[in-house]
Amino acid sequence: MTILFIADIVGRPGRTAVERGLPRLREQRDVDVTIANCENAAGGFGVTPEIARELLDQGIDVLTSGNHVWDKREIYEYLEREPRLLRPANYPAENPGRGVFYGRAGSARIAVLNLQGRVFMAPLECPFRMARRLVREAEERADVVFVDFHAEATAEKVAFGWHLDGLVAAVIGTHTHVRTADARILPGGTAYLTDAGMTGPADGVIGVRKELAIERFLRQTPNRFEVATGSTRLQGAFVVVDDAAGKATGIEPFDLAVEVA
């Protein structure tokens, strides 16, 4: 099985990059499942039902998210009724939506888990303990388990990868929008990458207009962020899995330039 993971989609430039770049990525590999993080797809903050449907209609099988998934109030009801759009599983259960997706890719059963870290982020339920519980629940329902771990601190992400090594096919980090250079297969057979990067404008500061980001650092006061323009990248990773064993056999990050003007 080949899983295509698309890193955090930021604003209209990121959505256009997916629309134009996804067919090229599929030409490179015989992709079985496409997963994308969409929490910044609506103007850089959150996602709307219309945008989620647009991404799903383009052939993305599962949408993961993170702390910004709650930014657009209109997404709440959609989270309840669309199982292909996930929110981190370790938010309080009273929140709308779910953090696990179960589906099929050919003859194989796949589970996609979405969890959020706690270092420099909200004090949610422990993602380490919850991940182990969700993996146990998935044992009877899935041959392959893929995890999007949405977290700030690299140390927390690395520890999380080791925590699940041998139990899941892949742990891919999101949230920081800066791709790391540590893609590897851990000893137990889990594909790991601390952060997959970002799908969106590369000439800003993690997707934001650079002059606005610089102003905030200089003044230390709030200002309104806007999505950057200019050159655009589509980043993420291919993960190859032996679905009979549920173990990864390869991971290959990609960084694709896409013309969106």
Coordinates of C-alpha atoms in Angstrom, one line a residue:
M1 CA 0.0 0.0 0.0
T2 CA 1.2 3.5 -0.8
I3 CA -0.1 6.3 1.3
L4 CA 0.2 9.9 0.1
F5 CA 0.3 12.5 3.0
I6 CA -0.1 16.2 2.1
A7 CA 1.3 18.6 4.7
D8 CA -0.7 21.4 6.3
I9 CA -2.7 23.2 3.5
V10 CA -2.6 27.0 4.0
G11 CA -5.2 29.2 2.5
R12 CA -6.2 29.6 -1.2
P13 CA -2.6 29.2 -2.4
G14 CA -2.4 25.8 -0.6
R15 CA -5.7 24.7 -2.0
T16 CA -4.7 25.6 -5.5
A17 CA -1.5 23.8 -5.1
V18 CA -3.4 20.6 -4.1
E19 CA -5.7 21.0 -7.1
R20 CA -2.9 21.4 -9.6
G21 CA -0.2 19.2 -7.9
L22 CA -2.2 16.2 -6.7
P23 CA -2.5 14.6 -10.2
R24 CA 1.3 15.0 -10.7
L25 CA 2.0 13.3 -7.4
R26 CA -0.4 10.4 -8.3
E27 CA 1.5 10.0 -11.6
Q28 CA 4.7 9.4 -9.6
R29 CA 3.2 6.6 -7.5
D30 CA 0.4 4.1 -7.5
V31 CA -1.3 5.8 -4.6
D32 CA -3.9 3.8 -2.6
V33 CA -4.8 6.4 0.1
T34 CA -4.5 10.2 0.2
I35 CA -4.5 12.0 3.5
A36 CA -4.1 15.7 4.0
N37 CA -4.0 18.1 7.0
C38 CA -6.6 20.9 6.3
E39 CA -6.7 22.9 9.6
N40 CA -5.3 26.1 7.9
A41 CA -7.1 25.7 4.6
A42 CA -9.6 28.6 5.1
G43 CA -7.6 31.9 4.9
G44 CA -4.9 30.3 7.1
F45 CA -7.1 29.7 10.1
G46 CA -9.5 26.7 10.2
V47 CA -11.6 25.1 7.5
T48 CA -15.2 25.5 6.3
P49 CA -17.6 22.8 5.1
E50 CA -17.3 24.2 1.5
I51 CA -13.5 23.9 1.6
A52 CA -13.5 20.4 3.1
R53 CA -15.9 19.2 0.4
E54 CA -13.7 20.8 -2.2
L55 CA -10.7 18.9 -1.0
L56 CA -12.5 15.6 -0.6
D57 CA -14.0 16.0 -4.2
Q58 CA -10.4 16.4 -5.5
G59 CA -9.7 12.8 -4.3
I60 CA -8.4 13.2 -0.8
D61 CA -9.7 10.3 1.2
V62 CA -9.2 11.6 4.8
L63 CA -8.7 15.1 6.2
T64 CA -6.8 15.6 9.4
S65 CA -6.6 18.8 11.4
G66 CA -5.3 20.3 14.7
N67 CA -5.9 23.2 17.1
H68 CA -7.2 25.6 14.4
V69 CA -10.0 23.2 13.3
W70 CA -12.3 25.1 15.8
D71 CA -11.6 28.6 14.2
K72 CA -14.6 28.5 11.9
R73 CA -17.8 27.9 13.8
E74 CA -19.7 26.6 10.8
I75 CA -17.4 23.6 10.7
Y76 CA -18.8 22.2 14.0
E77 CA -22.0 20.6 12.6
Y78 CA -20.0 19.3 9.5
L79 CA -17.5 17.6 11.9
E80 CA -20.4 15.6 13.3
R81 CA -21.7 14.3 10.0
E82 CA -18.5 13.9 7.9
P83 CA -16.4 11.0 9.1
R84 CA -13.6 11.8 6.6
L85 CA -12.8 15.1 8.4
L86 CA -11.0 14.4 11.7
R87 CA -10.2 16.6 14.7
P88 CA -7.6 15.6 17.3
A89 CA -9.0 12.7 19.3
N90 CA -7.7 13.9 22.7
Y91 CA -9.9 17.0 22.8
P92 CA -12.8 16.6 25.3
A93 CA -15.4 14.1 24.1
E94 CA -18.1 16.7 24.3
N95 CA -16.7 18.5 21.3
P96 CA -18.1 17.6 17.9
G97 CA -16.5 15.2 15.5
R98 CA -14.1 12.3 16.0
G99 CA -10.4 11.6 15.9
V100 CA -10.3 8.2 14.1
F101 CA -11.3 7.2 10.6
Y102 CA -11.8 3.6 9.5
G103 CA -11.9 2.7 5.8
R104 CA -10.6 0.4 3.1
A105 CA -7.8 0.7 0.5
G106 CA -8.4 -2.2 -1.9
S107 CA -8.4 -5.4 0.2
A108 CA -6.7 -3.7 3.2
R109 CA -8.4 -2.0 6.1
I110 CA -6.9 1.3 7.3
A111 CA -7.3 3.4 10.4
V112 CA -6.2 7.1 10.4
L113 CA -5.7 8.6 13.9
N114 CA -5.4 12.3 14.6
L115 CA -3.9 13.5 18.0
Q116 CA -2.5 16.7 19.3
G117 CA 0.5 17.4 21.5
R118 CA 0.5 19.3 24.8
V119 CA 3.9 21.0 25.0
F120 CA 3.4 24.8 24.3
M121 CA -0.2 23.9 23.4
A122 CA -3.6 23.3 25.1
P123 CA -3.5 21.0 28.1
L124 CA -5.5 18.2 26.5
E125 CA -5.8 14.6 27.5
C126 CA -2.5 12.8 27.3
P127 CA -1.9 11.9 23.6
F128 CA 0.5 9.1 24.5
R129 CA -2.0 7.2 26.6
M130 CA -4.9 7.9 24.3
A131 CA -2.8 6.8 21.2
R132 CA -2.1 3.4 22.9
R133 CA -5.8 3.0 23.7
L134 CA -6.9 3.9 20.1
V135 CA -4.3 1.6 18.6
R136 CA -5.6 -1.3 20.8
E137 CA -9.1 -0.6 19.6
A138 CA -7.9 -0.5 16.0
E139 CA -6.2 -4.0 16.2
E140 CA -9.4 -5.8 15.2
R141 CA -10.6 -3.2 12.7
A142 CA -7.5 -2.2 10.7
D143 CA -4.5 -3.8 9.0
V144 CA -2.7 -0.5 8.7
V145 CA -2.7 2.4 11.2
F146 CA -1.6 5.9 10.2
V147 CA -1.1 8.7 12.7
D148 CA -1.0 12.5 12.2
F149 CA 0.5 13.9 15.4
H150 CA -0.2 17.7 15.4
A151 CA 2.3 19.1 17.9
E152 CA 4.7 22.1 18.5
A153 CA 7.7 20.6 20.2
T154 CA 10.1 18.4 18.3
A155 CA 11.0 16.5 21.4
E156 CA 7.4 15.6 22.1
K157 CA 7.0 14.4 18.5
V158 CA 10.2 12.3 18.5
A159 CA 9.1 10.7 21.8
F160 CA 5.6 10.0 20.4
G161 CA 7.1 8.3 17.4
W162 CA 9.2 6.0 19.6
H163 CA 6.2 5.4 21.8
L164 CA 4.2 4.0 18.9
D165 CA 7.1 2.3 17.1
G166 CA 6.1 -1.2 16.0
L167 CA 2.4 -0.5 16.8
V168 CA 1.5 1.6 13.8
A169 CA 2.6 2.0 10.2
A170 CA 3.4 5.7 10.3
V171 CA 3.6 8.7 12.6
I172 CA 3.8 11.9 10.7
G173 CA 4.1 15.3 12.5
T174 CA 2.3 18.4 11.5
H175 CA 1.7 22.0 12.8
T176 CA 5.0 23.8 12.6
H177 CA 4.9 24.2 8.7
V178 CA 8.7 23.6 8.4
R179 CA 9.7 20.3 6.9
T180 CA 12.2 18.4 8.9
A181 CA 15.0 16.2 7.5
D182 CA 14.6 13.1 9.7
A183 CA 12.3 10.8 7.6
R184 CA 13.2 7.2 8.5
I185 CA 11.8 3.8 9.4
L186 CA 12.1 3.1 13.1
P187 CA 13.4 -0.3 14.3
G188 CA 9.9 -1.6 14.9
G189 CA 8.7 -0.8 11.3
T190 CA 7.0 2.6 11.8
A191 CA 7.7 5.3 9.3
Y192 CA 8.5 8.6 11.1
L193 CA 8.8 12.2 10.1
T194 CA 8.9 15.0 12.8
D195 CA 7.1 17.5 10.5
A196 CA 5.9 17.1 6.9
G197 CA 6.1 20.8 6.2
M198 CA 3.4 23.0 4.5
T199 CA 1.4 23.2 1.3
G200 CA 1.1 26.9 0.6
P201 CA 3.1 30.1 0.0
A202 CA 6.8 29.7 0.6
D203 CA 7.7 33.4 0.5
G204 CA 6.1 34.2 3.8
V205 CA 6.6 33.1 7.4
I206 CA 5.0 29.7 7.8
G207 CA 2.3 30.8 5.3
V208 CA 1.8 34.4 6.7
R209 CA 2.8 37.6 4.9
K210 CA 6.4 38.1 6.1
E211 CA 6.0 41.8 6.8
L212 CA 3.1 41.1 9.2
A213 CA 5.0 38.4 11.0
I214 CA 8.1 40.6 11.3
E215 CA 6.0 43.5 12.6
R216 CA 4.6 41.2 15.4
F217 CA 8.1 40.2 16.4
L218 CA 9.3 43.8 16.5
R219 CA 6.3 45.3 18.3
Q220 CA 5.2 42.3 20.4
T221 CA 1.6 43.4 19.9
P222 CA -1.2 41.6 18.0
N223 CA -1.9 42.3 14.4
R224 CA -4.0 40.6 11.8
F225 CA -2.2 37.9 9.9
E226 CA -2.9 37.4 6.2
V227 CA -1.9 34.5 3.9
A228 CA 1.2 35.2 1.9
T229 CA 1.5 35.2 -1.9
G230 CA 4.3 34.3 -4.2
S231 CA 6.0 31.0 -4.9
T232 CA 4.0 28.0 -3.6
R233 CA 5.1 24.6 -2.5
L234 CA 3.3 21.3 -2.1
Q235 CA 5.0 19.3 0.6
G236 CA 4.4 16.0 2.3
A237 CA 5.5 12.4 2.1
F238 CA 4.8 9.0 0.4
V239 CA 4.7 6.1 2.9
V240 CA 4.9 2.5 1.5
V241 CA 3.4 -0.1 3.8
D242 CA 3.4 -3.9 3.8
D243 CA -0.3 -4.1 4.6
A244 CA -0.1 -7.8 5.5
A245 CA 2.3 -7.0 8.3
G246 CA 1.1 -3.4 9.0
K247 CA 4.7 -2.2 8.9
A248 CA 6.2 0.5 6.7
T249 CA 8.9 -0.4 4.2
G250 CA 9.6 3.1 2.9
I251 CA 9.1 6.8 3.5
E252 CA 9.9 9.5 0.9
P253 CA 9.2 13.2 1.6
F254 CA 8.5 15.4 -1.4
D255 CA 8.6 19.2 -2.1
L256 CA 6.9 20.2 -5.3
A257 CA 6.9 23.7 -6.7
V258 CA 3.4 24.6 -8.0
E259 CA 2.5 27.6 -10.1
V260 CA -0.7 29.1 -8.7
A261 CA -0.8 32.6 -10.2

